[in-house]
Short mmCIF file of C-alpha atoms in Angstrom, two decimals:
data_model
loop_
_atom_site.label_atom_id
_atom_site.label_comp_id
_atom_site.label_asym_id
_atom_site.label_seq_id
_atom_site.Cartn_x
_atom_site.Cartn_y
_atom_site.Cartn_z
CA MET A 1 0.00 0.00 0.00
CA HIS A 2 1.29 3.44 -0.88
CA LEU A 3 0.10 7.02 -1.12
CA SER A 4 -0.69 7.64 -4.80
CA GLY A 5 -2.30 11.06 -4.64
CA ILE A 6 -3.42 13.86 -2.37
CA ILE A 7 -5.39 17.11 -2.72
CA ILE A 8 -4.82 19.75 -0.04
CA ASP A 9 -7.14 22.71 0.52
CA ASN A 10 -6.62 25.72 2.79
CA TYR A 11 -3.50 24.46 4.58
CA ARG A 12 -0.81 27.11 5.15
CA THR A 13 0.63 28.04 1.71
CA PHE A 14 -1.64 25.53 -0.06
CA ARG A 15 -4.97 27.02 -1.14
CA HIS A 16 -5.72 24.11 -3.49
CA VAL A 17 -2.85 21.85 -4.53
CA GLU A 18 -3.00 18.43 -6.17
CA PHE A 19 -0.16 15.92 -5.88
CA THR A 20 0.45 12.56 -7.53
CA PHE A 21 3.22 10.34 -6.22
CA ASP A 22 5.65 7.71 -7.38
CA ARG A 23 5.14 4.51 -5.42
CA ARG A 24 8.84 4.28 -4.48
CA ALA A 25 10.37 7.73 -3.95
CA ASN A 26 9.38 11.38 -4.27
CA TYR A 27 11.73 14.37 -4.17
CA ILE A 28 10.03 17.70 -3.47
CA VAL A 29 11.78 20.80 -4.79
CA GLY A 30 10.94 24.44 -5.27
CA ASP A 31 11.69 27.98 -4.18
CA ASN A 32 12.36 29.03 -0.59
CA ASN A 33 9.30 29.54 1.63
CA ILE A 34 6.94 27.96 -0.88
CA GLY A 35 5.79 25.16 1.42
CA LYS A 36 7.99 22.12 0.84
CA SER A 37 8.45 21.47 4.56
CA ASN A 38 4.79 22.40 5.08
CA PHE A 39 3.94 19.37 2.99
CA LEU A 40 5.92 17.03 5.26
CA GLU A 41 4.38 18.59 8.37
CA MET A 42 0.95 18.10 6.83
CA LEU A 43 1.72 14.40 6.31
CA GLU A 44 2.81 14.08 9.93
CA THR A 45 -0.34 15.83 11.16
CA LEU A 46 -2.48 13.73 8.85
CA TYR A 47 -1.12 10.37 9.96
CA SER A 48 -1.05 11.26 13.66
CA GLY A 49 -4.76 12.10 13.62
CA TYR A 50 -4.23 14.89 16.15
CA GLY A 51 -5.72 17.65 14.03
CA PHE A 52 -4.64 21.04 12.76
CA ARG A 53 -3.67 24.17 14.70
CA GLU A 54 -5.27 27.58 14.21
CA GLU A 55 -2.21 28.93 12.36
CA ASP A 56 -2.48 26.07 9.83
CA PHE A 57 -5.64 27.57 8.27
CA GLN A 58 -4.89 29.79 5.28
CA ASN A 59 -8.45 31.11 5.38
CA PRO A 60 -9.94 30.82 8.89
CA ASP A 61 -13.46 30.94 7.45
CA GLN A 62 -12.90 27.77 5.44
CA PRO A 63 -12.11 24.23 6.61
CA ILE A 64 -8.86 22.47 5.93
CA GLN A 65 -9.58 19.54 3.66
CA VAL A 66 -7.24 16.73 2.68
CA ARG A 67 -8.37 14.12 0.17
CA PHE A 68 -5.91 11.29 -0.30
CA THR A 69 -5.77 8.09 -2.29
CA LEU A 70 -4.14 4.89 -1.06
CA SER A 71 -3.27 2.26 -3.66
CA VAL A 72 -2.99 -1.41 -2.82
CA GLU A 73 -1.33 -3.66 -5.39
CA ASP A 74 -1.19 -7.44 -5.26
CA ARG A 75 0.17 -9.48 -8.15
CA GLY A 76 -0.58 -6.81 -10.72
CA LYS A 77 -4.08 -6.03 -9.46
CA ALA A 78 -4.57 -2.54 -8.06
CA GLU A 79 -7.24 -1.24 -5.73
CA GLU A 80 -7.68 2.36 -4.63
CA ILE A 81 -9.08 3.72 -1.38
CA HIS A 82 -10.25 7.34 -1.38
CA ILE A 83 -10.39 9.07 2.01
CA ARG A 84 -11.30 12.62 3.02
CA LEU A 85 -10.16 14.38 6.17
CA PHE A 86 -11.59 17.79 7.06
CA GLN A 87 -11.59 20.16 10.01
CA LYS A 88 -13.03 23.59 10.78
CA ILE A 89 -11.01 26.07 12.81
CA THR A 90 -13.53 25.80 15.67
CA GLU A 91 -13.24 22.02 15.85
CA LEU A 92 -10.86 20.29 18.23
CA ALA A 93 -10.21 17.34 15.93
CA PRO A 94 -10.78 16.55 12.25
CA SER A 95 -13.39 14.24 10.77
CA LEU A 96 -12.62 11.31 8.49
CA GLU A 97 -14.76 9.63 5.86
CA ASN A 98 -14.70 7.32 2.88
CA GLU A 99 -14.93 9.80 0.02
CA GLU A 100 -16.83 7.44 -2.28
CA ASP A 101 -19.85 6.76 -0.06
CA HIS A 102 -19.22 9.37 2.70
CA THR A 103 -19.18 6.67 5.37
CA PRO A 104 -17.64 8.09 8.56
CA LEU A 105 -14.38 6.45 9.59
CA PRO A 106 -12.85 6.37 13.07
CA LEU A 107 -10.04 8.89 13.39
CA GLU A 108 -7.76 6.32 15.00
CA SER A 109 -7.74 4.33 11.75
CA LEU A 110 -5.17 6.87 10.49
CA ARG A 111 -2.69 5.17 12.79
CA SER A 112 -2.85 2.12 10.58
CA LEU A 113 -0.75 4.15 8.13
CA CYS A 114 2.86 3.86 9.22
CA TYR A 115 4.51 7.25 8.63
CA ILE A 116 7.96 8.08 10.01
CA SER A 117 9.58 11.51 9.86
CA HIS A 118 13.35 11.14 10.01
CA SER A 119 15.87 13.78 10.96
CA LEU A 120 19.42 13.29 9.71
CA GLU A 121 20.79 15.79 12.22
CA ASP A 122 22.40 13.25 14.53
CA PHE A 123 23.69 10.80 11.93
CA PRO A 124 26.91 12.65 11.01
CA ARG A 125 27.77 12.69 14.72
CA LYS A 126 26.70 9.04 15.04
CA THR A 127 24.96 9.70 18.36
CA LEU A 128 22.28 7.85 20.30
CA MET A 129 20.36 9.17 23.28
CA SER A 130 20.65 7.00 26.39
CA ASP A 131 17.09 5.67 26.11
CA GLU A 132 17.61 4.96 22.40
CA LEU A 133 20.86 3.15 23.15
CA GLU A 134 19.09 0.84 25.57
CA GLU A 135 16.35 0.10 23.04
CA VAL A 136 18.81 -0.55 20.19
CA ILE A 137 20.90 -2.92 22.31
CA HIS A 138 17.72 -4.76 23.28
CA ILE A 139 16.65 -5.06 19.62
CA PHE A 140 19.98 -6.49 18.48
CA SER A 141 20.29 -8.75 21.52
CA ARG A 142 16.98 -10.32 20.49
CA TYR A 143 18.10 -10.51 16.88
CA LEU A 144 21.44 -12.13 17.70
CA SER A 145 19.69 -14.66 19.95
CA CYS A 146 18.18 -16.31 16.87
CA GLY A 147 21.07 -18.72 16.33
CA ASP A 148 24.75 -18.99 15.41
CA ASP A 149 24.03 -19.30 11.69
CA LEU A 150 22.23 -15.95 11.70
CA CYS A 151 25.12 -14.34 13.60
CA ARG A 152 27.68 -15.65 11.10
CA GLU A 153 25.59 -14.55 8.11
CA SER A 154 25.03 -11.09 9.63
CA ALA A 155 28.77 -10.70 10.31
CA GLU A 156 29.48 -11.59 6.66
CA LEU A 157 26.91 -9.07 5.40
CA LEU A 158 28.38 -6.32 7.57
CA GLY A 159 31.88 -7.36 6.49
CA HIS A 160 30.93 -6.80 2.85
CA MET A 161 30.12 -3.21 3.86
CA GLY A 162 33.47 -2.74 5.60
CA ILE A 163 32.25 -3.25 9.18
CA HIS A 164 34.18 -6.19 10.63
CA THR A 165 32.77 -7.21 14.00
CA ASP A 166 32.48 -10.42 16.00
CA LEU A 167 28.83 -11.30 16.59
CA SER A 168 29.42 -14.69 18.21
CA GLY A 169 28.98 -15.55 21.88
CA ASP A 170 26.67 -13.82 24.31
CA PRO A 171 23.99 -11.89 22.33
CA GLN A 172 24.08 -8.94 24.75
CA ALA A 173 27.86 -8.61 24.47
CA ALA A 174 27.72 -9.06 20.68
CA ALA A 175 25.05 -6.35 20.41
CA LEU A 176 27.25 -4.00 22.46
CA ARG A 177 30.23 -4.69 20.17
CA LEU A 178 28.12 -4.02 17.08
CA ILE A 179 26.73 -0.76 18.44
CA TYR A 180 30.22 0.39 19.46
CA ASP A 181 31.61 -0.42 16.01
CA ILE A 182 28.87 1.71 14.42
CA TYR A 183 28.49 4.55 16.92
CA GLY A 184 31.60 4.45 19.08
CA SER A 185 34.48 4.93 16.62
CA ASP A 186 36.48 8.14 16.64
CA SER A 187 35.42 10.05 13.54
CA GLN A 188 38.83 11.77 13.45
CA THR A 189 40.64 8.46 12.92
CA ALA A 190 38.00 6.58 10.90
CA ARG A 191 38.61 6.24 7.19
CA PRO A 192 36.11 8.16 4.97
CA LEU A 193 34.61 4.94 3.60
CA GLN A 194 34.12 3.53 7.08
CA ASP A 195 32.63 6.78 8.32
CA GLY A 196 30.14 6.90 5.44
CA VAL A 197 29.10 3.28 5.95
CA ARG A 198 28.61 3.87 9.66
CA ILE A 199 26.36 6.85 8.97
CA MET A 200 24.28 4.73 6.57
CA LEU A 201 24.01 1.95 9.15
CA ALA A 202 23.01 4.51 11.78
CA ALA A 203 20.20 5.67 9.47
CA GLY A 204 19.01 2.09 9.06
CA ILE A 205 19.16 1.42 12.80
CA HIS A 206 17.05 4.52 13.52
CA LEU A 207 14.46 3.25 11.04
CA ILE A 208 14.37 -0.21 12.66
CA LEU A 209 14.08 1.47 16.07
CA GLU A 210 11.05 3.50 14.98
CA LEU A 211 9.36 0.46 13.44
CA SER A 212 10.06 -1.59 16.57
CA ARG A 213 8.42 1.12 18.67
CA ARG A 214 5.35 0.92 16.44
CA LYS A 215 5.23 -2.83 16.98
CA GLU A 216 5.43 -2.47 20.76
CA SER A 217 2.95 0.43 20.94
CA ARG A 218 -0.44 -0.29 22.47
CA ALA A 219 -2.06 2.73 20.80
CA PHE A 220 -2.85 0.72 17.68
CA PRO A 221 -2.42 -3.03 17.05
CA PHE A 222 0.65 -3.67 14.90
CA SER A 223 -1.16 -6.57 13.26
CA ASP A 224 -3.65 -4.08 11.80
CA ILE A 225 -0.80 -2.20 10.12
CA VAL A 226 0.69 -5.29 8.47
CA LEU A 227 -0.92 -6.47 5.22
CA THR A 228 -1.02 -10.07 4.05
CA ASP A 229 -0.85 -10.53 0.28
CA SER A 230 -2.43 -13.32 -1.76
CA GLY A 231 0.74 -15.36 -1.37
CA GLY A 232 0.53 -15.23 2.41
CA ARG A 233 3.49 -12.84 2.79
CA LYS A 234 3.25 -10.31 5.61
CA ILE A 235 4.14 -6.86 4.28
CA LEU A 236 4.54 -3.67 6.31
CA PRO A 237 3.67 -0.52 4.32
CA VAL A 238 5.77 2.38 5.57
CA MET A 239 6.27 5.98 4.47
CA VAL A 240 9.49 7.76 5.44
CA SER A 241 10.16 11.49 5.06
CA ILE A 242 13.49 13.33 5.22
CA ASP A 243 13.75 17.12 5.30
CA GLU A 244 16.79 18.85 3.77
CA PRO A 245 19.53 16.19 3.99
CA GLU A 246 22.00 18.74 2.60
CA LEU A 247 22.03 20.54 5.97
CA HIS A 248 23.91 17.66 7.58
CA LEU A 249 25.52 15.60 4.80
CA HIS A 250 28.01 16.43 2.07
CA PRO A 251 26.99 15.60 -1.54
CA TYR A 252 28.37 12.05 -1.66
CA LEU A 253 26.78 11.15 1.67
CA GLN A 254 23.47 12.69 0.59
CA ARG A 255 23.36 10.30 -2.35
CA ALA A 256 24.68 7.36 -0.34
CA VAL A 257 22.30 7.72 2.62
CA LEU A 258 19.22 8.36 0.47
CA SER A 259 20.13 5.42 -1.75
CA TYR A 260 20.50 3.29 1.37
CA TYR A 261 17.02 4.31 2.54
CA ARG A 262 15.60 3.37 -0.85
CA ARG A 263 17.33 -0.01 -0.70
CA ILE A 264 16.00 -0.73 2.79
CA LEU A 265 12.47 0.28 1.78
CA ARG A 266 12.69 -1.97 -1.31
CA ASN A 267 13.98 -4.95 0.70
CA GLU A 268 17.29 -4.81 -1.18
CA GLU A 269 19.53 -4.41 1.89
CA PRO A 270 20.05 -7.98 3.20
CA PHE A 271 21.22 -7.15 6.74
CA PHE A 272 18.27 -4.91 7.56
CA LEU A 273 15.83 -7.22 5.81
CA HIS A 274 16.99 -10.01 8.14
CA VAL A 275 16.60 -7.73 11.16
CA ALA A 276 13.11 -6.60 10.07
CA ARG A 277 11.97 -10.18 9.53
CA LYS A 278 13.13 -11.34 12.95
CA ILE A 279 12.25 -8.31 15.06
CA LEU A 280 9.04 -7.18 13.34
CA GLU A 281 7.90 -10.70 12.35
CA ILE A 282 7.18 -9.67 8.78
CA ASP A 283 8.37 -10.85 5.37
CA GLY A 284 9.30 -7.43 4.05
CA LEU A 285 8.55 -3.73 3.70
CA GLU A 286 6.63 -1.81 1.07
CA GLY A 287 8.31 1.54 1.48
CA GLN A 288 7.71 4.99 0.04
CA LEU A 289 10.25 7.78 0.53
CA PHE A 290 9.55 11.54 0.60
CA VAL A 291 12.52 13.91 0.50
CA VAL A 292 12.47 17.72 0.63
CA THR A 293 15.70 19.18 -0.70
CA HIS A 294 17.36 22.25 -2.20
CA SER A 295 20.28 20.15 -3.40
CA THR A 296 20.69 18.75 -6.90
CA ASP A 297 23.11 16.22 -5.36
CA ALA A 298 20.26 14.60 -3.44
CA LEU A 299 18.02 14.18 -6.50
CA VAL A 300 17.68 10.96 -8.43
CA ASN A 301 18.21 11.03 -12.20
CA ASP A 302 14.55 10.29 -12.92
CA TYR A 303 12.08 13.10 -13.54
CA ARG A 304 9.19 10.76 -12.65
CA GLN A 305 10.15 10.96 -8.98
CA ILE A 306 10.35 14.77 -8.86
CA ILE A 307 7.63 17.09 -7.54
CA ARG A 308 8.22 20.78 -8.19
CA LEU A 309 6.25 23.37 -6.24
CA TYR A 310 5.76 26.68 -8.04
CA TRP A 311 3.64 29.82 -7.94
CA ASP A 312 1.00 30.20 -10.63
CA SER A 313 0.01 33.48 -12.30
CA GLU A 314 -2.27 34.32 -9.35
CA GLY A 315 0.52 33.84 -6.83
CA GLN A 316 -0.87 30.53 -5.55
CA VAL A 317 1.23 27.44 -4.94
CA GLN A 318 0.79 24.53 -7.36
CA ALA A 319 2.60 21.23 -7.85
CA ALA A 320 4.06 19.76 -11.05
CA CYS A 321 4.42 16.03 -10.42
CA GLY A 322 6.72 13.98 -12.63
CA SER A 323 4.82 10.76 -11.92
CA SER A 324 1.82 12.19 -13.81
CA PHE A 325 3.78 13.03 -16.99
CA ARG A 326 3.14 10.81 -19.99
CA PHE A 327 5.52 10.72 -22.96
CA ASP A 328 5.97 8.23 -25.79
CA GLY A 329 8.63 5.57 -25.33
CA GLU A 330 11.50 7.14 -27.27
CA LEU A 331 10.93 10.59 -25.81
CA GLU A 332 10.69 9.20 -22.29
CA LYS A 333 13.96 7.31 -22.79
CA HIS A 334 15.66 10.48 -24.02
CA LEU A 335 14.38 12.54 -21.10
CA ILE A 336 15.52 10.01 -18.52
CA MET A 337 18.98 9.85 -20.14
CA HIS A 338 19.36 13.64 -20.21
CA PHE A 339 17.64 14.51 -16.95
CA PRO A 340 20.97 15.04 -15.09
CA GLU A 341 21.55 18.13 -17.27
CA VAL A 342 18.11 19.48 -16.33
CA LYS A 343 18.15 18.98 -12.55
CA GLU A 344 19.53 22.41 -11.70
CA ALA A 345 16.75 24.05 -13.71
CA LEU A 346 14.20 22.69 -11.23
CA TYR A 347 15.30 25.45 -8.86
CA SER A 348 15.48 28.18 -11.50
CA ARG A 349 13.11 30.91 -12.63
CA CYS A 350 14.01 30.41 -16.29
CA ALA A 351 16.23 28.16 -18.42
CA ILE A 352 18.25 28.84 -21.57
CA LEU A 353 18.69 25.85 -23.88
CA VAL A 354 21.63 25.90 -26.30
CA GLU A 355 22.82 23.31 -28.80
CA GLY A 356 26.39 22.65 -27.75
CA GLU A 357 29.45 23.13 -25.60
CA THR A 358 30.73 26.34 -27.21
CA GLU A 359 27.50 28.20 -26.55
CA TYR A 360 27.42 26.71 -23.06
CA GLY A 361 30.93 27.98 -22.36
CA ALA A 362 30.21 31.47 -23.68
CA PHE A 363 26.73 32.44 -22.59
CA SER A 364 27.22 33.00 -18.87
CA TRP A 365 30.11 35.36 -19.71
CA PHE A 366 28.09 37.11 -22.41
CA ALA A 367 25.35 37.62 -19.82
CA LYS A 368 27.74 39.15 -17.27
CA THR A 369 29.03 41.52 -19.92
CA LEU A 370 25.41 42.57 -20.49
CA HIS A 371 24.95 42.97 -16.70
CA VAL A 372 22.69 39.93 -16.45
CA HIS A 373 23.97 37.59 -13.74
CA PHE A 374 22.42 34.17 -14.19
CA ASP A 375 22.67 33.26 -10.49
CA TYR A 376 21.08 36.52 -9.35
CA HIS A 377 18.22 36.16 -11.80
CA GLY A 378 17.78 32.42 -11.26
CA ILE A 379 18.59 31.56 -14.88
CA CYS A 380 19.86 28.06 -15.64
CA LEU A 381 21.96 27.47 -18.77
CA ILE A 382 21.54 23.98 -20.26
CA ASN A 383 23.67 22.31 -22.92
CA ALA A 384 21.15 20.20 -24.84
CA SER A 385 23.93 18.36 -26.71
CA GLY A 386 22.32 18.76 -30.12
CA GLU A 387 19.52 20.70 -31.73
CA SER A 388 17.17 17.71 -31.78
CA SER A 389 17.37 17.50 -27.99
CA ILE A 390 16.27 21.09 -27.39
CA PRO A 391 12.50 20.66 -28.07
CA LYS A 392 12.46 17.46 -26.01
CA LEU A 393 14.06 19.06 -22.97
CA GLU A 394 11.92 22.17 -23.44
CA GLN A 395 8.85 19.96 -23.30
CA LEU A 396 9.96 18.49 -19.96
CA LEU A 397 10.73 21.95 -18.57
CA ARG A 398 7.29 23.11 -19.67
CA ARG A 399 5.66 20.22 -17.81
CA PHE A 400 7.54 21.31 -14.68
CA VAL A 401 6.30 24.88 -15.38
CA ILE A 402 9.80 26.27 -15.91
CA PRO A 403 9.86 28.96 -18.64
CA SER A 404 12.65 28.49 -21.16
CA VAL A 405 14.36 30.31 -24.02
CA CYS A 406 15.86 28.26 -26.85
CA LEU A 407 18.67 29.14 -29.26
CA TYR A 408 19.05 27.14 -32.48
CA ASP A 409 21.57 27.43 -35.29
CA ARG A 410 19.93 28.99 -38.33
CA ASP A 411 20.78 26.01 -40.54
CA VAL A 412 18.07 23.94 -38.78
CA ARG A 413 15.38 26.62 -38.98
CA GLY A 414 13.64 25.57 -42.18
CA ASN A 415 10.21 27.20 -42.31
CA LYS A 416 9.99 27.72 -38.56
CA LYS A 417 9.47 31.22 -37.21
CA GLU A 418 11.06 32.92 -34.26
CA THR A 419 8.85 33.43 -31.20
CA LYS A 420 9.27 35.23 -27.90
CA GLN A 421 11.06 32.17 -26.57
CA ILE A 422 12.64 30.56 -29.66
CA PHE A 423 15.57 32.25 -31.37
CA TYR A 424 17.94 31.44 -34.22
CA THR A 425 21.46 32.62 -34.94
CA GLU A 426 21.65 35.38 -37.56
CA ASN A 427 24.09 33.34 -39.63
CA ILE A 428 24.47 29.63 -40.19
CA CYS A 429 25.70 28.86 -36.66
CA PHE A 430 27.09 30.25 -33.41
CA GLU A 431 30.70 30.49 -34.60
CA MET A 432 29.78 32.38 -37.76
CA ASP A 433 27.70 34.86 -35.76
CA VAL A 434 30.65 35.63 -33.48
CA VAL A 435 33.24 35.84 -36.26
CA ARG A 436 31.14 38.00 -38.58
CA SER A 437 30.13 40.33 -35.73
CA CYS A 438 33.75 40.96 -34.75
CA ILE A 439 35.29 41.13 -38.24
CA GLU A 440 32.64 43.48 -39.66
CA LYS A 441 33.12 45.82 -36.68
CA GLY A 442 36.89 45.84 -37.17
CA ARG A 443 37.39 43.83 -34.01
CA GLN A 444 39.65 41.11 -35.39
CA ALA A 445 41.97 41.67 -32.40
CA VAL A 446 39.28 40.32 -30.05
CA LEU A 447 39.27 37.02 -31.94
CA ASP A 448 43.07 36.91 -31.88
CA GLU A 449 43.04 37.38 -28.09
CA ALA A 450 40.52 34.56 -27.71
CA ILE A 451 42.65 32.27 -29.89
CA ARG A 452 45.74 33.00 -27.76
CA ASP A 453 43.70 32.08 -24.67
CA ILE A 454 42.88 28.74 -26.28
CA SER A 455 46.22 27.82 -27.88
CA ASP A 456 49.85 28.92 -27.57
CA MET A 457 50.60 27.85 -31.15
CA ASP A 458 50.63 30.18 -34.14
CA PRO A 459 47.06 29.71 -35.48
CA LEU A 460 47.03 27.78 -38.74
CA VAL A 461 43.89 26.90 -40.66
CA THR A 462 44.75 23.43 -41.94
CA SER A 463 43.32 21.62 -44.94
CA SER A 464 41.09 19.54 -42.67
CA MET A 465 39.75 22.73 -41.08
CA VAL A 466 39.09 24.18 -44.54
CA LYS A 467 37.31 21.00 -45.59
CA LYS A 468 35.13 21.00 -42.49
CA ALA A 469 34.22 24.68 -42.89
CA CYS A 470 33.42 24.31 -46.60
CA LEU A 471 31.16 21.37 -45.90
CA LYS A 472 29.31 23.42 -43.29
CA LEU A 473 28.98 26.45 -45.59
CA ASP A 474 28.35 24.30 -48.68
CA ILE A 475 31.04 26.04 -50.74
CA SER A 476 33.96 24.84 -52.88
CA ARG A 477 37.32 24.09 -51.25
CA GLN A 478 39.31 25.05 -54.35
CA LYS A 479 39.63 28.73 -53.53
CA HIS A 480 40.52 28.17 -49.88
CA PRO A 481 44.01 26.76 -49.37
CA PRO A 482 45.40 26.24 -45.84
CA ARG A 483 46.66 29.54 -44.40
CA LYS A 484 47.97 31.11 -41.24
CA LEU A 485 45.59 33.71 -39.85
CA LYS A 486 48.33 36.32 -39.51
CA HIS A 487 49.02 36.15 -43.26
CA ILE A 488 45.49 37.20 -44.25
CA SER A 489 45.11 40.82 -45.31
CA GLY A 490 43.11 42.96 -42.93
CA ARG A 491 41.35 44.46 -45.93
CA ASP A 492 40.12 41.09 -47.22
CA VAL A 493 37.00 40.90 -45.04
CA LYS A 494 35.59 37.89 -46.88
CA ALA A 495 38.77 35.85 -46.37
CA LEU A 496 39.03 36.91 -42.72
CA ILE A 497 35.49 35.78 -42.04
CA PHE A 498 36.02 32.40 -43.71
CA TYR A 499 39.36 31.53 -42.12
CA TYR A 500 38.50 32.72 -38.62
CA PHE A 501 35.25 30.80 -38.90
CA ALA A 502 37.14 27.69 -40.05
CA TRP A 503 39.49 27.93 -37.07
CA PHE A 504 36.75 28.40 -34.45
CA TYR A 505 34.45 25.84 -36.07
CA SER A 506 37.19 23.21 -35.80
CA ASN A 507 37.96 24.21 -32.22
CA LYS A 508 34.42 24.03 -30.87
CA GLY A 509 34.04 23.34 -27.17
CA VAL A 510 33.55 24.81 -23.74
CA ILE A 511 37.13 26.20 -23.62
CA SER A 512 36.63 28.04 -26.89
CA GLY A 513 33.26 29.32 -25.69
CA ARG A 514 34.73 30.60 -22.43
CA ALA A 515 37.54 32.41 -24.26
CA LEU A 516 35.06 34.16 -26.54
CA GLY A 517 32.78 34.95 -23.62
CA LEU A 518 35.62 36.57 -21.71
CA ARG A 519 36.98 38.59 -24.63
CA LEU A 520 33.88 39.92 -26.40
CA GLU A 521 32.62 43.28 -25.20
CA ALA A 522 28.94 44.24 -25.17
CA GLY A 523 29.04 45.69 -28.68
CA ASP A 524 30.71 42.55 -30.05
CA ILE A 525 28.02 40.14 -28.84
CA PRO A 526 25.76 39.16 -31.77
CA LYS A 527 22.20 40.45 -31.66
CA ALA A 528 20.63 36.98 -31.48
CA PHE A 529 22.59 36.16 -28.33
CA ARG A 530 21.65 39.47 -26.70
CA ASN A 531 18.00 38.77 -27.50
CA VAL A 532 18.16 35.33 -25.88
CA ILE A 533 19.76 36.65 -22.69
CA CYS A 534 17.37 39.60 -22.41
CA ALA A 535 14.35 37.36 -23.01
CA ALA A 536 15.49 34.99 -20.26
CA ALA A 537 16.07 37.88 -17.85
CA SER A 538 12.58 39.22 -18.60
CA LEU A 539 10.95 35.83 -17.97
CA ALA A 540 12.89 35.39 -14.74
CA GLU A 541 11.89 38.88 -13.58
CA HIS A 542 8.24 38.17 -14.34
CA SER A 543 8.46 34.92 -12.38
CA GLU A 544 9.96 36.77 -9.41
CA LYS A 545 7.13 39.33 -9.44
CA VAL A 546 4.55 36.52 -9.37
CA ASN A 547 6.28 35.12 -6.29
CA GLU A 548 6.15 38.41 -4.38
#
């Protein structure tokens, strides 16, 4: 069983927001103070059944209403349960009902949904409170009392992770040794790999501790939380939330710890699966992870597990949920493959999509020259790695409600027209725009300076460079022998344009782009590029005004 959808009305920053969820993991992103942590607090309030506080009501004259859908899947067959929770500001506790037939439901039935909010604050310090320490030792003493074979197998599994500990003998003493090996080592002397593994194990132990407490609690029978599938397997549905892991973990540990949570919740971590089976008396977990983060390092490379909160044109919060996006097979494959390049845009106010590395290397410098700072404006520059990729990535950005500006080379324009957000180079491609702009303004020296930044060698346009340029321009090679740039007459504008173009076209790349970006002054930057940057700045500014 997992949470597949929720509609929230009148709760804090959420006037009316609809969410759909991935059954495995969901990463919630968006601007500061938009309500990402509010969402997790709403889940905690929802599953506790304690009700909402007065300050939770966005409009005190209206009730808070939460409609959520639980999906139960068994051997390919899915069943949905639709539940509505609502509360007026004058009421002490909310009411609960089956949304389909409006049958009232007891509020305590919410406790049958196992939700755990995890803080990563203590994991980097690998600390346990005294009462937690006692509980953890008791849990592992029970676990290690299940036989010598289990102890040997557990020691092997931990050994594969780099934790070498003796689990034989007295279970209490073995449990103490294990806890010391995980929590008691000196972080100043521990190797980085060991330290990271210990933090991951600490995260897993905290999860087992919380689930064990649920099992021992008398507030709600644990047997009513566990589901039995058609094969007779006992499965514990559990939802785990983590708020801002980047506050306590560096990028590698963010990925490692969150991956470890996902593995535990998917029953892919053998040691903790063994512990869960013995201590909780279940066959496995059906876990769903919710993560709020401002860090691209914490995000998975799958847009289907991303939820982006944004402000609409009326200044109200909405949610764009990747799990609800539907694309054809080839497009979906392309978007999943290229999503790593798009992740940073999830936090932006606008994105600029360019075809290749040279544009990518140049545009941030062009923007600074034009007094447009991408970071200040919240503009993300994306290298689409080819013109055919631009419309595909733009489509994904549009689904996440991220405005974008696209720059294509003119040679792919065909009969297409420019729009407010789609631009084409004035000449056949980026390099020709730059070269022609500088040469025609008598700024050949700027190109020479950029070339010296790229290469220490005397610039020679070789026969292969000539061939490549002629193929691009669709002209004959016969009148263009190999030449050194310094031997071309300054009065022969046509030759200067061709040979400088040939050199830069054969030296495409981020280094070349950066050199041009650093050397060109505002008047040298081609009009098409200025238009792209100004359009992006305008979109970002409009987005900021909506947020105010």
